[in-house]
CSV table of C-alpha atoms in Angstrom, one decimal:
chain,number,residue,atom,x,y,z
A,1,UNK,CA,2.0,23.6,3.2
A,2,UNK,CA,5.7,22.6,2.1
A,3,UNK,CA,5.8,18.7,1.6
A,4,UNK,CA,8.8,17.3,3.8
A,5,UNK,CA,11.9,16.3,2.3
A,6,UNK,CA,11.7,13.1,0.8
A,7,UNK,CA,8.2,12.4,0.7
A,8,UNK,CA,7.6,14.4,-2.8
A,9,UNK,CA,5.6,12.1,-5.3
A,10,UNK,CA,7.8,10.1,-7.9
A,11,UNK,CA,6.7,9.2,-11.5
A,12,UNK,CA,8.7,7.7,-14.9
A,13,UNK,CA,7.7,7.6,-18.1
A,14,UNK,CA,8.4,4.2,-19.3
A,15,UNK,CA,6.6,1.6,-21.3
A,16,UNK,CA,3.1,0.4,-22.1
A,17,UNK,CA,3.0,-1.3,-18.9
A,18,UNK,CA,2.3,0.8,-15.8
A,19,UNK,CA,2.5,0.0,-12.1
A,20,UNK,CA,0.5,2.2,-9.6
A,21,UNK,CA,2.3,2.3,-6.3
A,22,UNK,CA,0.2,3.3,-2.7
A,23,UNK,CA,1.9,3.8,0.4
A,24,UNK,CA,0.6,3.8,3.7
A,25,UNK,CA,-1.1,5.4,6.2
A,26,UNK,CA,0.6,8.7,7.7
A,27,UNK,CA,3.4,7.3,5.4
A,28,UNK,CA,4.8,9.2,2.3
A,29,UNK,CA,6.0,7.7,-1.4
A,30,UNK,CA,9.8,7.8,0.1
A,31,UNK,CA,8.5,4.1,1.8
A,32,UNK,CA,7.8,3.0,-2.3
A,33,UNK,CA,10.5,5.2,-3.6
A,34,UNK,CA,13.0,2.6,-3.8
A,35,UNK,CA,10.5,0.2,-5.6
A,36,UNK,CA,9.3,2.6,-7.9
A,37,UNK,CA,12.9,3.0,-9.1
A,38,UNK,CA,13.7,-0.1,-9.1
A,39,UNK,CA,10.8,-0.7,-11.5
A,40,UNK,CA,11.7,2.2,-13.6
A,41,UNK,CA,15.1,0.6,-14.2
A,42,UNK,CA,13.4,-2.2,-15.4
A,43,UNK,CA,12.1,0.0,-18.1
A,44,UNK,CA,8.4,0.3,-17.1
A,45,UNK,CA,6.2,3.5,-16.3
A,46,UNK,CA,6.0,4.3,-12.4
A,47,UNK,CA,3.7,6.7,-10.3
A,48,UNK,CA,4.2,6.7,-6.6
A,49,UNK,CA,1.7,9.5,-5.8
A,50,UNK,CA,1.2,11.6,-2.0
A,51,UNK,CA,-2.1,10.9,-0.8
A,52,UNK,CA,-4.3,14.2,0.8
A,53,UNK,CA,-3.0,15.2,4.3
A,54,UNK,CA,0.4,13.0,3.9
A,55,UNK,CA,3.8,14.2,3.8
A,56,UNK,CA,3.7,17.6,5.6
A,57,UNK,CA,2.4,17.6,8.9
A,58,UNK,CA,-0.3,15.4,11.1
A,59,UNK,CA,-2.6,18.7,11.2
A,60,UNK,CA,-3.3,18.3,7.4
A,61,UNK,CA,-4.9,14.5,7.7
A,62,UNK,CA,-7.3,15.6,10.2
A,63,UNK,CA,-9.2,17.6,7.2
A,64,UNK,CA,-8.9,13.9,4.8
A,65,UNK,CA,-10.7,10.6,5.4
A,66,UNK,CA,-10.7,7.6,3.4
A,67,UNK,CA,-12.4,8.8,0.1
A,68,UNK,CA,-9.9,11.2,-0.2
A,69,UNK,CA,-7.3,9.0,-0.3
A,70,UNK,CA,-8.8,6.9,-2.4
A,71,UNK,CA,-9.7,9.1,-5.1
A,72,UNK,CA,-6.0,10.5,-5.7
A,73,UNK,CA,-5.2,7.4,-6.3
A,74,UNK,CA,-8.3,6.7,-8.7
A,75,UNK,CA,-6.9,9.8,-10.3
A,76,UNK,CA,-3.7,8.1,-11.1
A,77,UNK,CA,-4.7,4.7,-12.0
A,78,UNK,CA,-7.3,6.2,-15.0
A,79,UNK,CA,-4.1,8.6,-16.5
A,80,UNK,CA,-2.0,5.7,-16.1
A,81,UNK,CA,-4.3,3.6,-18.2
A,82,UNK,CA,-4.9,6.5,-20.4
A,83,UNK,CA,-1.3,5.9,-21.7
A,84,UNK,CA,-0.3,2.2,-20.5
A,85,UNK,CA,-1.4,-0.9,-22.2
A,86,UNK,CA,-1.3,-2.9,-19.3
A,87,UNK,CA,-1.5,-1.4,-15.3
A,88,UNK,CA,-1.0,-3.2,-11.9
A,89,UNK,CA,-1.4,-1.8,-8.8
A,90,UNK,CA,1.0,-2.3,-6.0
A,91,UNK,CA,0.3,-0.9,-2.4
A,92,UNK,CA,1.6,-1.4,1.0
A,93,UNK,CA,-0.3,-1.3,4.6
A,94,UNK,CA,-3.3,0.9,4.0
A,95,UNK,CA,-1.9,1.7,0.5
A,96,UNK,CA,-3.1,-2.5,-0.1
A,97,UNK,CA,-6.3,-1.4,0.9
A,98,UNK,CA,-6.3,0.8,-1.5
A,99,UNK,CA,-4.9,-1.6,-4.2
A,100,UNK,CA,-7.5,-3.6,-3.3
A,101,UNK,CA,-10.8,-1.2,-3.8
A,102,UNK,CA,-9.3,-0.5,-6.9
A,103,UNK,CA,-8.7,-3.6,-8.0
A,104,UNK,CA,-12.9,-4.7,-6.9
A,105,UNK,CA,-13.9,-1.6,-8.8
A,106,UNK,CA,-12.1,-1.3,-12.1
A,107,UNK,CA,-11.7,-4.8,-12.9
A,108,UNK,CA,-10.1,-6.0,-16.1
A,109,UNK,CA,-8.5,-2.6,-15.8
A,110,UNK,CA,-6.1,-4.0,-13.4
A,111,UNK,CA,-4.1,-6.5,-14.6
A,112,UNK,CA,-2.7,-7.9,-11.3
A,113,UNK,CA,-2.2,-6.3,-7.6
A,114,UNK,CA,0.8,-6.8,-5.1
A,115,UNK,CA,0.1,-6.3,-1.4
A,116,UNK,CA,3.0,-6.1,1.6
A,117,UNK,CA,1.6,-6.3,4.9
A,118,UNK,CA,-1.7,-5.1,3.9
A,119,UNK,CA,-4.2,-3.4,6.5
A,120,UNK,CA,-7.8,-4.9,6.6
A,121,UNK,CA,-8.9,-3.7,10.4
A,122,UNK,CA,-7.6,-1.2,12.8
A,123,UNK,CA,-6.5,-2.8,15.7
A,124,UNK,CA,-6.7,-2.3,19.7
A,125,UNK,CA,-9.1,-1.6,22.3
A,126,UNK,CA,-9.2,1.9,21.4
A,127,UNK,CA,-10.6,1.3,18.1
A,128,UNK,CA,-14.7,1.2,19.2
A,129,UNK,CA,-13.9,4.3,21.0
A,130,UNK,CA,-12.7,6.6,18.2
A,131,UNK,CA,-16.3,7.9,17.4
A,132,UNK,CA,-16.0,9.8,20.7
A,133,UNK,CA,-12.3,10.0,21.5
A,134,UNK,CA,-11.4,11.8,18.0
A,135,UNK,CA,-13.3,15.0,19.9
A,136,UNK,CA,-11.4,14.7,23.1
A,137,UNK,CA,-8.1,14.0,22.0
A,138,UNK,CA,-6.5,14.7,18.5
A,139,UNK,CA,-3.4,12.7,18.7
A,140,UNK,CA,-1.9,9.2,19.5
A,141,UNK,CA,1.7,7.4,19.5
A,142,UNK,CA,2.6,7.6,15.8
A,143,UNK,CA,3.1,4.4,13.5
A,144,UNK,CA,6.4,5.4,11.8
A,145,UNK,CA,9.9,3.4,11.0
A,146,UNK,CA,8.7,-0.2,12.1
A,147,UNK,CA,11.7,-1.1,10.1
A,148,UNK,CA,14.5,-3.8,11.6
A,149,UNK,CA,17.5,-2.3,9.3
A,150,UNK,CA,19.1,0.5,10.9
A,151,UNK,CA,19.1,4.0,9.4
A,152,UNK,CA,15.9,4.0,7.6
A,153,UNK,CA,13.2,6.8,7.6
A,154,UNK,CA,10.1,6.7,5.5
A,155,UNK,CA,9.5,10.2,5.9
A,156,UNK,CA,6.1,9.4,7.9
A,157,UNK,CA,4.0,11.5,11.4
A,158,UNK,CA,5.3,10.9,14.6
A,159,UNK,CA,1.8,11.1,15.8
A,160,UNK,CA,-1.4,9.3,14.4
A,161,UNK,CA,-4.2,12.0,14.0
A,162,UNK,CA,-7.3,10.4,15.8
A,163,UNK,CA,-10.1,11.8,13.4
A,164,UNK,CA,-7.9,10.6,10.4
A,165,UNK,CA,-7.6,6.8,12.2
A,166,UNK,CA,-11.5,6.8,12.4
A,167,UNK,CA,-11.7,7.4,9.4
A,168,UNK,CA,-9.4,5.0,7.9
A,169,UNK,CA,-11.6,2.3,10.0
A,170,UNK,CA,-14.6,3.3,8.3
A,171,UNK,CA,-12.9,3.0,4.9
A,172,UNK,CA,-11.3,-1.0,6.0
A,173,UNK,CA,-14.9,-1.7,6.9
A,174,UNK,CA,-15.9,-0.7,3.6
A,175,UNK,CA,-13.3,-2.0,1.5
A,176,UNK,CA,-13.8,-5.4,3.8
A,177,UNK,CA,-16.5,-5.8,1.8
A,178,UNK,CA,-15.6,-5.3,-1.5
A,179,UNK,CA,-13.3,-7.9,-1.4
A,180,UNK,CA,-15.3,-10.5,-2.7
A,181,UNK,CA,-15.2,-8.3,-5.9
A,182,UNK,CA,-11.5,-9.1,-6.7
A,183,UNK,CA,-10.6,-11.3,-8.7
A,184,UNK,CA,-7.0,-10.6,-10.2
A,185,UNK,CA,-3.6,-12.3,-9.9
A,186,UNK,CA,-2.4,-11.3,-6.3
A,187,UNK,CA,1.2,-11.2,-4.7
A,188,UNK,CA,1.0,-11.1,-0.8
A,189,UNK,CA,4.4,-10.5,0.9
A,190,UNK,CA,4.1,-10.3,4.5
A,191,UNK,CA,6.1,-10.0,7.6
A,192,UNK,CA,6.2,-12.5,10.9
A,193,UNK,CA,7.4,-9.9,12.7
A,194,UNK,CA,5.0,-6.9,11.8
A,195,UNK,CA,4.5,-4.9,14.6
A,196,UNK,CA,1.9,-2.9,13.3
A,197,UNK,CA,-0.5,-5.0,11.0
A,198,UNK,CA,-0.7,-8.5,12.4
A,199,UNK,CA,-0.9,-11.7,10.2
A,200,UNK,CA,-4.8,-11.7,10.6
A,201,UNK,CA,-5.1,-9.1,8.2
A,202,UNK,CA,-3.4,-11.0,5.7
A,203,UNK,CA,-5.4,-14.0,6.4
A,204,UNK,CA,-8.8,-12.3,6.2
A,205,UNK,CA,-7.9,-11.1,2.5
A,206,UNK,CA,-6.9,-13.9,1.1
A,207,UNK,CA,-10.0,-16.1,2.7
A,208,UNK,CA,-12.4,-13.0,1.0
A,209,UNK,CA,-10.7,-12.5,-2.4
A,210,UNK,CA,-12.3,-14.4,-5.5
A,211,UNK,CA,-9.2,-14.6,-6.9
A,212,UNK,CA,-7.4,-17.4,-8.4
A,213,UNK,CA,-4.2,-17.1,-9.1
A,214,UNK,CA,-2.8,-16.2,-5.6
A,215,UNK,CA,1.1,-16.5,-3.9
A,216,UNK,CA,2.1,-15.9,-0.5
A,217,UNK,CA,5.6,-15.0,0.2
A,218,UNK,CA,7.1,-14.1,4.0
A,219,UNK,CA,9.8,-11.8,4.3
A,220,UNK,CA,11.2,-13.4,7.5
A,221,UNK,CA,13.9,-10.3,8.2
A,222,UNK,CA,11.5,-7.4,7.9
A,223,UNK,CA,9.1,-5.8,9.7
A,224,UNK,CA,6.0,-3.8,8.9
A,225,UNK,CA,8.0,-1.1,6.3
A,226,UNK,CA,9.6,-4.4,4.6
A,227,UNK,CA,9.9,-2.1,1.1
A,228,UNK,CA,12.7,-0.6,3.2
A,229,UNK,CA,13.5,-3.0,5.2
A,230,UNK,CA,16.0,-6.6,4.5
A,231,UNK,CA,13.6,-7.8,2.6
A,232,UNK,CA,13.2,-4.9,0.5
A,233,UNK,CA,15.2,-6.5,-2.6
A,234,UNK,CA,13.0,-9.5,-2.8
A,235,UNK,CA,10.0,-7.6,-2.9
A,236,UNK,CA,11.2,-5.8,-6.1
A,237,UNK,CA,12.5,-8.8,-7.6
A,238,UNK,CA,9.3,-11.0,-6.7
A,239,UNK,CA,6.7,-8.2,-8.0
A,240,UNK,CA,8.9,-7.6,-11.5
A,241,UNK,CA,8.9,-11.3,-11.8
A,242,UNK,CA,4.7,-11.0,-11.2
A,243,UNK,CA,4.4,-8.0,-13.6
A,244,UNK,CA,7.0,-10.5,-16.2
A,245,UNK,CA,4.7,-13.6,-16.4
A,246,UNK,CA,1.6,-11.8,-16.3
A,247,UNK,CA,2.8,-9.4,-19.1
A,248,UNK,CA,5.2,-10.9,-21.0
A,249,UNK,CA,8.3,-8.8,-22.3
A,250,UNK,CA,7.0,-6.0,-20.5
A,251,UNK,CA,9.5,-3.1,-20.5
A,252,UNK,CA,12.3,-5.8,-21.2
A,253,UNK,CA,10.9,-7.3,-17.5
A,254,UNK,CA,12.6,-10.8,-16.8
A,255,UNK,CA,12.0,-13.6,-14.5
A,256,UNK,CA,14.8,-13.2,-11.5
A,257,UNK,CA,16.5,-16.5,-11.4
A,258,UNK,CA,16.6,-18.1,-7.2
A,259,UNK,CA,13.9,-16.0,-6.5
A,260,UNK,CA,11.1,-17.9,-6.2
A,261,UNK,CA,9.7,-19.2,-2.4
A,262,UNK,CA,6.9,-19.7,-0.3
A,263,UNK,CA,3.5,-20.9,-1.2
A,264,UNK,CA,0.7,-20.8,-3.4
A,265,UNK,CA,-2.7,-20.3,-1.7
A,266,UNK,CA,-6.0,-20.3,-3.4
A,267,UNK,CA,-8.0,-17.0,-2.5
């Protein structure tokens, strides 16, 4: 099946330090496009990969579940260290639960994680009822373009696959508790106004995490897509600064001057 315009895979070849970049569920890499270049400018190494059954049509995710997903990006963080010094994982929505099992399984092997508007639970009534309802019905309302700046696409289905949304509950559950297990720097950016994920998510990561060294930023002009949204230069600036004091020099990585804001929470 032809991948849709715009939601190919991306990669760079830059420097010893690598970042690993997961986008979200239904979503494509053109939602981390944008910050994978922007990071390859910045002279590091860059792989936005296209999780199983994303990026050609919803039909394909109803044959994928949560390991799948997981393991192409597994794939990608072990050739990444295979030629990086140094690797962080950024991801957003689902693509920060999968930062985050990757982070609780590998360890050391991660130097750091950055999540924006992570996913920890699927949300709604309907949820307790997808055992059954995935057999009646295949589709619902789709999640796509929760975006406050006109004009943007991130290339994702305009309807949510039901067998691939039980699914990604079961694999939430399961990451849920491997959270303890983390214990790297984290970045959180989040959004007020996320009309997908809501703050609670956020919340119930950073009171599970065991790590340390953990800031919380809010992109107050973005919504749930804020990598292509008005916040979507901060991000960039506020995860090279993280991947700049964590490894020093990396790529020719700097600390952006004025960038700095919100607050430090223990995890």
């Amino acid at each position: 099946m032809p991948v849709l315009p715009g939601a190919e895979p991306y990669r760079h070849e830059g420097g010893d330090v690598g970042v690993l970049l997961c986008h979200g569920f239904t979503g494509s890499p053109r939602s981390m496009r944008p910050w994978g270049e922007y990071l390859a400018e910045h002279g590091l190494t860059v792989s936005v990969p296209l999780l199983p059954g994303h990026g050609t049509r919803w039909q394909d995710m109803q044959v994928t579940g949560g390991e799948d997903w997981y393991a192409e990006v597994d794939r990608e963080l072990r050739a990444l260290r295979a030629r990086c010094a140094r690797v962080f994982v950024f991801g957003m929505s689902m693509g920060g639960a999968l930062t985050l099992r990757l982070a609780a399984r590998h360890g050391d092997a991660v130097s750091g994680i950055v999540l924006v508007n992570p996913a920890n639970k699927v949300h709604g009534v309907a949820a307790h009822a997808l055992p059954v309802v995935r057999h009646l019905v295949p589709t619902t309302t789709g999640l796509a373009n929760d975006i406050a700046k006109p004009g943007q696409d991130e290339v994702a289905y305009d309807r949510v696959p039901l067998h691939a949304a039980y699914e990604l509950r079961r694999f939430l559950r399961r990451v849920d508790g491997e959270l303890p297990q983390v214990t790297q720097p984290l970045l959180l950016l989040r959004s007020p106004q996320d009309h997908v994920v809501p703050p609670a998510d956020s919340a119930r990561i950073l009171g599970r995490v065991s790590s340390t060294d953990v800031t919380e930023i809010l992109l107050e002009q973005s919504y749930h897509v804020a990598t292509l949204d008005h916040d979507a230069e901060r991000i960039f600036e506020e995860s090279l600064a993280f991947v700049g004091r964590l490894a020093p020099g990396a790529g020719g990585t700097a600390v952006p001057g004025g960038t700095r804001g919100g607050g430090t929470t223990g995890g």
